[in-house]
Each structure stands twice: as structure tokens, then as C-alpha cells.
Coordinates of N, CA and C in Angstrom, one line a residue:
M152 N -22.5 7.9 -3.5 CA -21.2 8.2 -4.0 C -21.3 9.5 -4.8
L153 N -20.4 10.5 -4.4 CA -20.4 11.8 -5.1 C -21.8 12.4 -5.0
G154 N -22.5 12.1 -3.9 CA -23.8 12.7 -3.6 C -24.9 12.1 -4.3
R155 N -24.7 11.0 -5.0 CA -25.7 10.3 -5.8 C -26.0 8.9 -5.2
N156 N -27.2 8.4 -5.4 CA -27.5 7.1 -5.0 C -27.0 6.0 -6.0
I157 N -26.2 5.1 -5.5 CA -25.5 4.1 -6.4 C -26.5 3.2 -7.0
Y158 N -27.8 3.1 -6.5 CA -28.8 2.2 -7.0 C -29.6 2.9 -8.1
T159 N -30.1 4.1 -7.7 CA -31.0 4.8 -8.7 C -30.2 5.6 -9.7
D160 N -29.0 5.9 -9.4 CA -28.2 6.7 -10.4 C -26.9 5.9 -10.8
A161 N -27.1 4.6 -10.9 CA -25.9 3.7 -11.2 C -25.1 4.1 -12.5
A162 N -25.9 4.5 -13.5 CA -25.2 4.8 -14.8 C -24.4 6.1 -14.6
W163 N -24.9 7.1 -13.9 CA -24.2 8.3 -13.7 C -22.9 8.1 -12.9
V164 N -23.1 7.3 -11.8 CA -22.0 7.0 -10.9 C -20.8 6.3 -11.7
R165 N -21.2 5.3 -12.5 CA -20.2 4.6 -13.3 C -19.4 5.5 -14.3
S166 N -20.1 6.6 -14.7 CA -19.4 7.5 -15.7 C -18.4 8.4 -14.9
Q167 N -18.5 8.4 -13.6 CA -17.6 9.3 -12.8 C -16.5 8.5 -12.2
I168 N -16.5 7.2 -12.3 CA -15.5 6.4 -11.6 C -14.8 5.5 -12.6
A169 N -13.6 5.0 -12.2 CA -12.9 4.0 -13.0 C -12.2 3.1 -12.0
C170 N -11.9 1.9 -12.5 CA -11.3 0.9 -11.6 C -10.2 0.1 -12.3
V171 N -9.0 0.1 -11.7 CA -7.9 -0.7 -12.3 C -7.7 -1.9 -11.4
A172 N -8.1 -3.1 -11.9 CA -8.0 -4.3 -11.1 C -6.6 -4.8 -11.0
Q173 N -6.4 -5.8 -10.1 CA -5.0 -6.3 -9.9 C -4.5 -6.9 -11.2
Q174 N -5.4 -7.5 -12.0 CA -5.0 -8.1 -13.2 C -5.2 -7.0 -14.3
T175 N -4.2 -6.8 -15.1 CA -4.4 -5.7 -16.2 C -5.4 -6.1 -17.2
S176 N -6.1 -5.1 -17.7 CA -7.2 -5.3 -18.6 C -6.9 -4.8 -20.0
I177 N -5.6 -4.8 -20.4 CA -5.1 -4.4 -21.7 C -5.3 -5.4 -22.7
D178 N -5.8 -5.0 -23.9 CA -5.9 -6.0 -25.0 C -4.6 -6.0 -25.7
T179 N -3.8 -7.1 -25.6 CA -2.5 -7.2 -26.2 C -2.5 -7.3 -27.7
H180 N -3.7 -7.5 -28.3 CA -3.8 -7.5 -29.8 C -4.0 -6.1 -30.4
L181 N -4.2 -5.1 -29.5 CA -4.3 -3.7 -30.0 C -3.0 -3.0 -29.6
S182 N -2.8 -1.9 -30.3 CA -1.6 -1.1 -30.0 C -2.0 -0.2 -28.8
L183 N -1.0 0.5 -28.3 CA -1.2 1.5 -27.2 C -2.3 2.4 -27.5
E184 N -2.2 3.1 -28.6 CA -3.2 4.1 -29.0 C -4.6 3.5 -29.2
E185 N -4.6 2.3 -29.8 CA -5.9 1.6 -30.1 C -6.6 1.3 -28.8
N186 N -5.8 0.8 -27.8 CA -6.4 0.5 -26.5 C -7.0 1.8 -25.9
M187 N -6.3 2.9 -25.9 CA -6.8 4.1 -25.3 C -8.0 4.7 -26.0
L188 N -8.0 4.6 -27.3 CA -9.2 5.1 -28.1 C -10.4 4.2 -27.9
F189 N -10.1 2.9 -27.8 CA -11.2 2.0 -27.6 C -11.9 2.3 -26.2
Q190 N -11.0 2.6 -25.2 CA -11.6 2.9 -23.9 C -12.4 4.2 -23.9
S191 N -12.0 5.2 -24.7 CA -12.8 6.4 -24.9 C -14.1 6.1 -25.5
R192 N -14.2 5.2 -26.4 CA -15.5 4.9 -27.1 C -16.4 4.2 -26.1
L193 N -15.9 3.5 -25.1 CA -16.8 2.9 -24.1 C -17.5 3.9 -23.3
Y194 N -16.8 5.1 -23.1 CA -17.3 6.2 -22.3 C -18.0 7.2 -23.2
K195 N -18.1 7.0 -24.5 CA -18.7 7.9 -25.5 C -18.1 9.3 -25.4
I196 N -16.7 9.3 -25.4 CA -16.0 10.5 -25.5 C -15.8 10.9 -26.9
P197 N -16.2 12.1 -27.3 CA -16.0 12.6 -28.7 C -14.5 12.3 -29.2
K198 N -14.4 11.9 -30.5 CA -13.1 11.5 -31.0 C -12.0 12.6 -30.8
T199 N -12.3 13.8 -31.1 CA -11.3 14.9 -31.0 C -10.9 15.1 -29.6
E200 N -11.8 15.1 -28.7 CA -11.5 15.2 -27.2 C -10.7 14.0 -26.8
A201 N -11.1 12.8 -27.3 CA -10.4 11.6 -26.9 C -8.9 11.6 -27.3
K202 N -8.6 12.1 -28.5 CA -7.2 12.2 -28.9 C -6.4 13.2 -28.1
K203 N -7.0 14.3 -27.7 CA -6.3 15.2 -26.9 C -6.0 14.6 -25.5
R204 N -7.0 13.9 -24.9 CA -6.7 13.3 -23.6 C -5.6 12.2 -23.8
M205 N -5.7 11.4 -24.9 CA -4.7 10.4 -25.1 C -3.3 10.9 -25.1
E206 N -3.1 12.0 -25.9 CA -1.8 12.6 -26.0 C -1.3 13.1 -24.7
K207 N -2.1 13.7 -23.9 CA -1.7 14.2 -22.6 C -1.3 13.1 -21.7
L208 N -2.1 12.0 -21.7 CA -1.9 10.9 -20.8 C -0.6 10.2 -21.2
I209 N -0.4 10.0 -22.5 CA 0.8 9.4 -22.9 C 2.1 10.1 -22.5
T210 N 2.0 11.5 -22.6 CA 3.1 12.3 -22.1 C 3.3 12.3 -20.6
D211 N 2.2 12.5 -19.9 CA 2.2 12.6 -18.4 C 2.7 11.3 -17.8
F212 N 2.3 10.1 -18.4 CA 2.6 8.8 -17.8 C 3.9 8.2 -18.4
G213 N 4.6 9.0 -19.2 CA 5.9 8.6 -19.8 C 5.8 7.4 -20.7
L214 N 4.8 7.4 -21.6 CA 4.6 6.2 -22.5 C 5.0 6.5 -23.9
E215 N 5.6 7.7 -24.2 CA 5.9 8.0 -25.6 C 6.8 7.0 -26.3
R216 N 7.8 6.5 -25.6 CA 8.8 5.6 -26.2 C 8.2 4.2 -26.5
Y217 N 7.0 3.9 -26.0 CA 6.4 2.6 -26.2 C 5.4 2.6 -27.3
R218 N 5.1 3.7 -27.9 CA 4.1 3.8 -28.9 C 4.3 2.8 -30.1
K219 N 5.5 2.6 -30.5 CA 5.8 1.8 -31.7 C 6.0 0.3 -31.4
Y220 N 6.0 -0.1 -30.1 CA 6.2 -1.5 -29.7 C 4.8 -2.1 -29.4
P221 N 4.7 -3.4 -29.7 CA 3.5 -4.1 -29.4 C 3.3 -4.2 -27.9
V222 N 2.0 -4.1 -27.5 CA 1.7 -4.1 -26.1 C 2.2 -5.4 -25.4
S223 N 2.2 -6.5 -26.1 CA 2.6 -7.8 -25.6 C 4.0 -7.8 -25.1
S224 N 4.8 -6.9 -25.7 CA 6.2 -6.8 -25.3 C 6.5 -6.0 -24.1
Y225 N 5.5 -5.3 -23.6 CA 5.8 -4.4 -22.4 C 6.1 -5.1 -21.2
S226 N 6.9 -4.5 -20.3 CA 7.1 -5.1 -19.0 C 5.9 -4.9 -18.1
G227 N 5.9 -5.6 -17.0 CA 4.7 -5.5 -16.1 C 4.5 -4.1 -15.6
G228 N 5.5 -3.4 -15.3 CA 5.4 -2.0 -14.8 C 4.8 -1.1 -15.9
V229 N 5.2 -1.3 -17.1 CA 4.7 -0.4 -18.2 C 3.3 -0.8 -18.5
K230 N 2.9 -2.1 -18.5 CA 1.5 -2.5 -18.7 C 0.6 -1.9 -17.6
R231 N 1.1 -1.8 -16.4 CA 0.3 -1.2 -15.3 C 0.1 0.2 -15.5
R232 N 1.2 0.9 -16.0 CA 1.1 2.4 -16.3 C 0.0 2.6 -17.4
L233 N 0.1 1.8 -18.4 CA -0.9 1.9 -19.5 C -2.3 1.6 -19.1
D234 N -2.4 0.6 -18.2 CA -3.7 0.2 -17.7 C -4.4 1.4 -16.9
I235 N -3.5 2.1 -16.1 CA -4.1 3.3 -15.4 C -4.4 4.4 -16.4
A236 N -3.5 4.6 -17.4 CA -3.8 5.6 -18.3 C -5.1 5.4 -19.1
L237 N -5.3 4.1 -19.4 CA -6.6 3.8 -20.1 C -7.8 4.2 -19.2
N238 N -7.7 4.0 -17.9 CA -8.8 4.3 -17.1 C -8.9 5.8 -16.8
M239 N -7.9 6.5 -17.0 CA -7.9 8.0 -16.9 C -8.5 8.6 -18.1
M240 N -8.7 7.9 -19.2 CA -9.3 8.5 -20.4 C -10.7 9.1 -20.1
S241 N -11.4 8.5 -19.2 CA -12.8 9.1 -18.9 C -12.7 10.2 -17.9
N242 N -11.5 10.6 -17.5 CA -11.4 11.7 -16.5 C -12.2 11.5 -15.3
P243 N -12.0 10.3 -14.6 CA -12.9 10.0 -13.5 C -12.6 10.9 -12.3
K244 N -13.7 11.0 -11.5 CA -13.6 11.8 -10.2 C -13.0 10.9 -9.2
I245 N -13.2 9.6 -9.2 CA -12.7 8.6 -8.3 C -12.0 7.5 -9.1
L246 N -10.8 7.1 -8.7 CA -10.1 6.1 -9.4 C -9.8 5.0 -8.3
F247 N -10.3 3.8 -8.6 CA -10.1 2.7 -7.7 C -8.9 1.9 -8.2
L248 N -7.9 1.7 -7.3 CA -6.7 1.0 -7.7 C -6.5 -0.2 -6.7
D249 N -6.6 -1.4 -7.3 CA -6.5 -2.6 -6.5 C -5.0 -3.2 -6.5
E250 N -4.3 -2.9 -5.4 CA -2.9 -3.3 -5.3 C -2.1 -3.1 -6.5
P251 N -2.0 -1.9 -7.0 CA -1.3 -1.6 -8.3 C 0.2 -1.9 -8.3
T252 N 0.8 -2.0 -7.2 CA 2.3 -2.2 -7.2 C 2.7 -3.6 -6.8
V253 N 1.7 -4.5 -6.7 CA 2.1 -5.9 -6.2 C 3.0 -6.6 -7.3
G254 N 4.0 -7.2 -6.8 CA 4.9 -7.9 -7.7 C 5.9 -7.0 -8.4
M255 N 5.9 -5.7 -8.2 CA 6.8 -4.8 -8.9 C 8.2 -4.7 -8.2
D256 N 9.2 -4.5 -8.9 CA 10.5 -4.2 -8.3 C 10.5 -2.8 -7.7
I257 N 11.4 -2.4 -6.9 CA 11.4 -1.2 -6.1 C 11.4 0.0 -7.0
Q258 N 12.1 0.0 -8.2 CA 12.1 1.1 -9.1 C 10.8 1.4 -9.7
S259 N 10.1 0.3 -10.1 CA 8.8 0.4 -10.8 C 7.8 0.9 -9.7
R260 N 8.0 0.4 -8.5 CA 7.1 0.8 -7.4 C 7.2 2.3 -7.1
I261 N 8.4 2.8 -7.1 CA 8.6 4.2 -6.8 C 8.0 5.1 -8.0
S262 N 8.2 4.6 -9.2 CA 7.6 5.2 -10.4 C 6.1 5.3 -10.3
M263 N 5.5 4.2 -9.8 CA 4.0 4.1 -9.7 C 3.6 5.1 -8.6
W264 N 4.3 5.2 -7.5 CA 4.0 6.1 -6.5 C 3.9 7.6 -7.0
E265 N 4.9 7.9 -7.8 CA 4.9 9.3 -8.4 C 3.8 9.5 -9.3
M266 N 3.4 8.4 -10.0 CA 2.2 8.6 -10.9 C 0.9 8.8 -10.1
M267 N 0.8 8.1 -9.0 CA -0.4 8.3 -8.2 C -0.5 9.7 -7.6
K268 N 0.7 10.2 -7.2 CA 0.7 11.6 -6.7 C 0.3 12.6 -7.8
Q269 N 0.8 12.3 -9.0 CA 0.5 13.2 -10.2 C -1.0 13.1 -10.5
I270 N -1.6 12.0 -10.4 CA -3.0 11.8 -10.7 C -3.8 12.6 -9.7
R271 N -3.4 12.6 -8.4 CA -4.1 13.3 -7.4 C -4.0 14.8 -7.5
S272 N -2.8 15.3 -7.9 CA -2.5 16.7 -7.9 C -2.9 17.3 -9.2
D273 N -2.5 16.7 -10.3 CA -2.7 17.3 -11.7 C -4.1 17.1 -12.2
F274 N -4.6 15.9 -12.0 CA -5.9 15.6 -12.5 C -7.1 15.8 -11.5
E275 N -6.7 16.1 -10.2 CA -7.6 16.3 -9.1 C -8.6 15.1 -9.0
T276 N -8.0 13.9 -9.1 CA -8.8 12.7 -8.9 C -8.6 12.1 -7.6
T277 N -9.6 11.7 -6.9 CA -9.5 11.0 -5.6 C -9.1 9.5 -5.9
I278 N -8.1 9.0 -5.3 CA -7.7 7.6 -5.5 C -8.1 6.8 -4.3
F279 N -8.8 5.7 -4.5 CA -9.2 4.7 -3.5 C -8.3 3.5 -3.7
L280 N -7.3 3.4 -2.8 CA -6.2 2.5 -3.0 C -6.3 1.3 -2.0
T281 N -6.2 0.1 -2.5 CA -6.1 -1.0 -1.6 C -4.6 -1.5 -1.7
T282 N -4.0 -1.8 -0.6 CA -2.6 -2.2 -0.6 C -2.3 -3.0 0.6
H283 N -1.3 -3.9 0.5 CA -0.8 -4.6 1.7 C 0.6 -4.0 2.1
Y284 N 1.1 -3.1 1.3 CA 2.3 -2.4 1.6 C 2.0 -1.2 2.5
L285 N 2.3 -1.3 3.8 CA 1.9 -0.2 4.7 C 2.7 1.0 4.5
E286 N 4.0 0.9 4.0 CA 4.8 2.1 3.7 C 4.2 2.9 2.6
E287 N 3.5 2.1 1.7 CA 2.8 2.7 0.5 C 1.6 3.6 1.0
A288 N 0.8 2.9 1.9 CA -0.3 3.6 2.5 C 0.1 4.8 3.3
D289 N 1.2 4.7 4.0 CA 1.7 5.7 4.9 C 2.2 7.0 4.0
S290 N 2.9 6.7 2.9 CA 3.5 7.9 2.2 C 2.5 8.5 1.2
L291 N 1.4 7.8 0.8 CA 0.5 8.3 -0.2 C -0.8 8.8 0.3
S292 N -1.3 8.3 1.4 CA -2.7 8.5 1.8 C -2.9 9.7 2.7
N293 N -4.0 10.3 2.4 CA -4.6 11.4 3.3 C -5.3 10.7 4.5
N294 N -6.0 9.6 4.1 CA -6.8 8.8 5.1 C -6.5 7.4 4.9
V295 N -6.4 6.6 6.0 CA -6.2 5.2 5.9 C -7.3 4.4 6.7
C296 N -7.8 3.4 6.1 CA -8.7 2.5 6.7 C -8.1 1.1 6.9
I297 N -7.9 0.7 8.1 CA -7.4 -0.6 8.4 C -8.5 -1.6 8.5
M298 N -8.4 -2.8 7.8 CA -9.4 -3.8 7.7 C -8.9 -5.1 8.2
K299 N -9.9 -5.9 8.7 CA -9.6 -7.3 9.2 C -10.8 -8.1 8.9
D300 N -10.6 -9.2 8.3 CA -11.8 -10.1 7.9 C -12.9 -9.4 7.2
G301 N -12.5 -8.5 6.3 CA -13.5 -7.8 5.5 C -14.2 -6.7 6.1
K302 N -13.8 -6.3 7.4 CA -14.5 -5.3 8.1 C -13.5 -4.2 8.5
A303 N -14.0 -2.9 8.5 CA -13.2 -1.8 8.9 C -13.0 -1.9 10.4
V304 N -11.7 -1.7 10.8 CA -11.3 -1.7 12.2 C -11.1 -0.3 12.7
K305 N -10.4 0.5 11.9 CA -10.1 1.9 12.3 C -9.8 2.7 11.1
Q306 N -10.2 4.0 11.1 CA -10.0 4.8 10.0 C -9.6 6.2 10.5
G307 N -8.6 6.8 9.8 CA -8.2 8.2 10.1 C -6.9 8.5 9.4
T308 N -6.4 9.7 9.7 CA -5.1 10.1 9.1 C -4.0 9.2 9.7
T309 N -2.8 9.2 9.1 CA -1.7 8.4 9.7 C -1.3 8.9 11.0
T310 N -1.4 10.2 11.2 CA -1.1 10.8 12.5 C -2.1 10.3 13.6
E311 N -3.3 10.3 13.2 CA -4.4 9.9 14.2 C -4.2 8.4 14.5
L312 N -3.9 7.6 13.5 CA -3.7 6.2 13.8 C -2.5 5.9 14.6
R313 N -1.4 6.6 14.4 CA -0.2 6.5 15.2 C -0.4 6.9 16.6
S314 N -1.3 7.8 16.8 CA -1.5 8.3 18.2 C -2.2 7.3 19.1
L315 N -2.8 6.2 18.4 CA -3.4 5.1 19.2 C -2.4 4.4 20.0
L316 N -1.1 4.4 19.5 CA 0.0 3.7 20.3 C 0.8 4.8 21.0
R317 N 0.6 5.0 22.3 CA 1.2 6.1 23.0 C 2.7 5.7 23.4
E318 N 3.0 4.5 23.4 CA 4.4 4.1 23.8 C 5.2 3.7 22.5
N319 N 6.5 3.9 22.7 CA 7.5 3.4 21.7 C 7.6 1.9 21.8
T320 N 8.4 1.4 20.9 CA 8.6 -0.1 20.9 C 10.1 -0.4 20.9
I321 N 10.4 -1.5 21.5 CA 11.8 -2.1 21.4 C 11.8 -3.2 20.4
R322 N 12.6 -3.2 19.4 CA 12.6 -4.2 18.4 C 13.9 -5.0 18.5
V323 N 13.8 -6.3 18.8 CA 15.0 -7.2 18.9 C 15.0 -8.1 17.7
Q324 N 16.0 -8.0 16.8 CA 16.1 -8.7 15.6 C 16.8 -10.0 15.8
F325 N 16.2 -11.1 15.3 CA 16.9 -12.4 15.3 C 17.1 -12.9 13.9
H326 N 17.8 -14.1 13.8 CA 18.2 -14.6 12.5 C 17.0 -15.1 11.7
N327 N 16.0 -15.7 12.4 CA 14.9 -16.1 11.7 C 13.7 -16.1 12.7
I328 N 12.5 -16.4 12.2 CA 11.3 -16.3 13.0 C 11.2 -17.4 14.0
E329 N 11.8 -18.5 13.7 CA 11.8 -19.6 14.7 C 12.5 -19.2 16.0
D330 N 13.7 -18.6 15.8 CA 14.5 -18.1 17.0 C 13.7 -17.1 17.7
A331 N 13.0 -16.2 17.0 CA 12.3 -15.1 17.6 C 11.2 -15.7 18.5
K332 N 10.5 -16.7 18.0 CA 9.4 -17.3 18.8 C 9.9 -18.0 20.0
E333 N 11.1 -18.7 19.8 CA 11.6 -19.4 20.9 C 12.1 -18.5 22.1
Y334 N 12.8 -17.4 21.7 CA 13.3 -16.5 22.7 C 12.3 -15.6 23.3
M335 N 11.2 -15.4 22.6 CA 10.1 -14.6 23.1 C 9.5 -15.2 24.4
E336 N 9.4 -16.6 24.4 CA 8.9 -17.3 25.5 C 9.8 -17.1 26.7
I337 N 11.1 -17.0 26.5 CA 12.0 -16.8 27.6 C 11.9 -15.4 28.1
L338 N 11.8 -14.4 27.2 CA 11.7 -13.0 27.6 C 10.4 -12.8 28.3
K339 N 9.3 -13.5 28.0 CA 8.0 -13.3 28.6 C 8.1 -13.6 30.1
S340 N 9.0 -14.6 30.5 CA 9.1 -15.0 31.9 C 9.7 -13.9 32.7
F341 N 10.5 -13.0 32.0 CA 11.1 -11.9 32.7 C 10.4 -10.6 32.6
F342 N 9.8 -10.3 31.4 CA 9.0 -9.1 31.2 C 7.5 -9.3 31.1
Q343 N 7.0 -9.8 32.2 CA 5.6 -10.3 32.2 C 4.6 -9.1 31.9
Q344 N 5.0 -7.9 32.4 CA 4.1 -6.8 32.3 C 4.0 -6.1 30.9
E345 N 5.0 -6.5 30.0 CA 5.1 -5.8 28.7 C 4.3 -6.6 27.7
K346 N 3.9 -5.9 26.6 CA 3.2 -6.6 25.5 C 4.3 -7.0 24.5
M347 N 4.3 -8.2 24.1 CA 5.3 -8.7 23.1 C 4.6 -9.4 22.0
I348 N 5.2 -9.2 20.8 CA 4.7 -10.0 19.6 C 5.9 -10.4 18.8
V349 N 5.7 -11.4 18.0 CA 6.7 -11.7 17.0 C 6.2 -11.3 15.6
H350 N 7.0 -10.5 14.9 CA 6.7 -10.1 13.6 C 7.9 -10.3 12.7
N351 N 7.7 -11.2 11.6 CA 8.8 -11.6 10.8 C 9.8 -12.3 11.7
S352 N 11.0 -11.8 11.8 CA 12.1 -12.4 12.6 C 12.5 -11.5 13.7
A353 N 11.6 -10.7 14.2 CA 11.9 -9.8 15.3 C 10.8 -9.9 16.4
I354 N 11.3 -9.7 17.6 CA 10.4 -9.6 18.8 C 10.2 -8.1 19.0
I355 N 8.9 -7.7 19.1 CA 8.5 -6.3 19.3 C 7.9 -6.2 20.7
I356 N 8.5 -5.3 21.5 CA 8.1 -5.1 22.9 C 7.5 -3.7 23.0
H357 N 6.3 -3.6 23.3 CA 5.6 -2.3 23.5 C 5.8 -1.9 25.0
S358 N 6.5 -0.8 25.2 CA 6.8 -0.4 26.6 C 6.7 1.1 26.8
P359 N 6.2 1.5 27.9 CA 6.2 3.0 28.3 C 7.5 3.5 28.8
N360 N 8.4 2.5 29.1 CA 9.8 2.9 29.6 C 10.8 2.3 28.7
T361 N 10.9 2.7 27.5 CA 11.7 2.0 26.5 C 13.2 2.1 26.9
Q362 N 13.7 3.2 27.4 CA 15.1 3.4 27.6 C 15.6 2.4 28.7
S363 N 14.9 2.4 29.8 CA 15.3 1.5 30.9 C 15.1 0.0 30.6
D364 N 13.9 -0.2 29.9 CA 13.6 -1.6 29.5 C 14.6 -2.1 28.4
M365 N 15.1 -1.3 27.6 CA 16.1 -1.7 26.6 C 17.4 -2.1 27.3
E366 N 17.8 -1.4 28.3 CA 19.0 -1.8 29.0 C 18.8 -3.1 29.7
C367 N 17.6 -3.4 30.2 CA 17.3 -4.6 30.9 C 17.3 -5.8 29.9
V368 N 16.7 -5.5 28.7 CA 16.6 -6.5 27.6 C 18.1 -6.9 27.2
I369 N 18.9 -5.9 27.0 CA 20.3 -6.2 26.5 C 21.0 -7.1 27.6
S370 N 20.9 -6.7 28.8 CA 21.5 -7.4 29.9 C 21.0 -8.8 30.0
F371 N 19.7 -9.0 29.9 CA 19.0 -10.3 29.9 C 19.5 -11.2 28.8
L372 N 19.6 -10.7 27.6 CA 20.1 -11.5 26.5 C 21.5 -11.8 26.6
A373 N 22.4 -10.9 27.0 CA 23.8 -11.1 27.2 C 24.1 -12.1 28.2
E374 N 23.4 -12.0 29.4 CA 23.7 -13.0 30.5 C 23.3 -14.4 30.2
R375 N 22.3 -14.6 29.3 CA 21.9 -15.9 28.9 C 22.5 -16.3 27.6
H376 N 23.4 -15.5 27.0 CA 24.1 -15.9 25.8 C 23.1 -16.1 24.6
I377 N 22.0 -15.3 24.6 CA 21.0 -15.5 23.6 C 21.5 -14.7 22.3
P378 N 21.7 -15.3 21.2 CA 22.2 -14.6 20.0 C 21.1 -13.7 19.4
F379 N 21.4 -12.5 19.2 CA 20.4 -11.6 18.4 C 21.3 -10.7 17.5
Q380 N 20.6 -10.2 16.4 CA 21.3 -9.5 15.4 C 21.3 -8.0 15.6
G381 N 20.3 -7.5 16.4 CA 20.3 -6.1 16.6 C 19.1 -5.7 17.5
I382 N 19.2 -4.5 18.1 CA 18.1 -4.0 19.0 C 18.0 -2.5 18.8
E383 N 16.8 -2.0 18.8 CA 16.6 -0.6 18.7 C 15.3 -0.1 19.3
I384 N 15.3 1.2 19.6 CA 14.0 1.8 20.1 C 13.4 2.5 18.9
A385 N 12.1 2.2 18.6 CA 11.5 2.8 17.4 C 10.2 3.4 17.8
Q386 N 9.9 4.6 17.1 CA 8.6 5.2 17.3 C 7.5 4.3 16.6
P387 N 6.3 4.4 17.0 CA 5.2 3.6 16.3 C 5.1 3.9 14.9
T388 N 5.0 2.9 14.0 CA 4.8 3.0 12.6 C 3.4 2.6 12.3
L389 N 3.0 2.8 11.1 CA 1.7 2.4 10.6 C 1.6 0.9 10.7
E390 N 2.7 0.2 10.5 CA 2.7 -1.2 10.6 C 2.4 -1.7 12.0
D391 N 3.0 -1.0 13.0 CA 2.8 -1.3 14.4 C 1.3 -1.1 14.7
V392 N 0.7 -0.1 14.2 CA -0.7 0.2 14.5 C -1.6 -1.0 13.9
F393 N -1.2 -1.3 12.6 CA -1.9 -2.4 11.9 C -1.8 -3.7 12.7
L394 N -0.6 -4.0 13.2 CA -0.4 -5.3 14.0 C -1.2 -5.2 15.3
R395 N -1.2 -4.1 15.9 CA -1.9 -4.0 17.2 C -3.4 -4.1 17.0
L396 N -4.0 -3.5 16.0 CA -5.4 -3.5 15.7 C -5.9 -4.8 15.2
T397 N -5.0 -5.6 14.6 CA -5.5 -6.9 14.0 C -5.0 -8.1 14.9
Q398 N -4.9 -7.9 16.2 CA -4.3 -8.9 17.1 C -5.1 -10.2 17.0
S399 N -4.4 -11.3 16.9 CA -5.0 -12.6 16.8 C -5.3 -13.2 18.2
G400 N -4.6 -12.6 19.2 CA -4.8 -13.1 20.6 C -4.0 -14.3 20.9
Q401 N -3.0 -14.7 20.1 CA -2.1 -15.8 20.3 C -0.7 -15.4 20.5
G402 N -0.4 -14.1 20.9 CA 0.9 -13.7 21.1 C 1.6 -13.2 19.8
E403 N 0.9 -13.4 18.7 CA 1.4 -12.9 17.4 C 0.3 -12.0 16.8
Y404 N 0.6 -11.4 15.7 CA -0.3 -10.6 15.0 C -0.3 -11.0 13.6
I405 N -1.5 -10.9 12.9 CA -1.6 -11.3 11.5 C -1.7 -10.1 10.7

């Protein structure tokens, strides 16, 4: 890591990285400033330098208004921001973030995305992000590694990963996943040559001839009075790539 052996140079490597776990590591008995200064002492940062870094991080991460409030009163999103700010006190070269936006509302999630972009650009820190939100990986990442059962399946830029799926998809939306599963079996009898999966409450059909196949699907559904909520042609998304690469072999993807 960073050109060093993680076994023989473990102490040096640890000084260059930081990790924000899924569970926050903030001491709620300490104030915001006490938490940050305590973190700096763990990394043996001189007191004067630590205070300068603390003030910059408080400003950059929008934590000024929370200085006078006890940490225990912070919302989950603010605690997550403080947790990341704590780990930035050591000015790490690599920051590991383990699902930092899990459980957040959309506004807090967008705010966290902006923070990650700022860390990357302003602090020139490489972020190693684990996430189950594929739109998050799509919008933030320079490189994405898709994993299954703890093993890497494919790695590359989002453009490279999307290029793995050469065809567009037809998405047929149903009221619920049970309806989607039921009607997929009927569609399979007619579109035997196409690849179909159920994802959430939609049937996804991978087809090299989406325009003509879409017309056939609409006619097929209408003639048999099969109720569906919507249908569209869509270009491959990172989610499509993930589903295809992690195929379970049972007509669905995990």
C-alpha cells in the first residue's frame, strides 16, 4: 500500500490511512472539539497544527453551528460528518469509508456525496468506498469493483463496466414482485431467445432489438390483458451490470 509492505511497514501504513466504520466511533461524552483533538493526539500531531486542522475541518464540513451542542444531541447525518472529520485530522492519503450513507435520508445523503467530492478534490485524499447504493458508486467513483461472495468479479471505470452490456434493456414495471415473477414465466414462453430477470417489481429483458421487441411485448401484454404499470427502453446502468455479473442462475439476480 502506497509502495510499502503492509507487514514490515505496518506502523507507517497506519499513519497514512484512516477508516470510518459503519458504526460511528465518536465519544458522546466529549465535545466536538475534544473529540477532534483527542484524535490528533492518537496520531501524535503537534497541538498547534492540530488546532489549525480542526478549525479548517469544522469549517469545510459545515460543523460550526454544532460546536456548542453536546455530541449526543447530533442527528445521524451530523454524527457521520463529525466521524469523517475526526479521521481527516491525520490528513490521510487513503480514507476507507464503509457504507457512509446507509440509513440516511436523501438530503443527508446528497450532503455526504458533496463532502466526499470535497475530500477528494481539496484534500487530495483517495477514498476507498464500500456501498450497496449503485447510483452512489456511479456518480462518485473513478473506478468500481463489483464483488460477489467476498470475491472481485470485475473492476474498471463505469464506462468500461457498462460496455460489458452491448444491448439495451426493456423494463416492464408491475405492481409488485409477485406479479413480475408470475408474468415473466408467461413472457418466457413467447420470448425464449431473450434474457429475462426479475428485479424488484420489474421484468428486465435484455435484447439486441429493443424497438421491435418492445412493440411485441406491448402487443403480447395487451392481447392477454396482463396488467402492467409501465414499459420503457433503457440504456444499461451500473445496476444492470451488477445484476448481470452476479447472476444466480435461477432466472433472477442477487
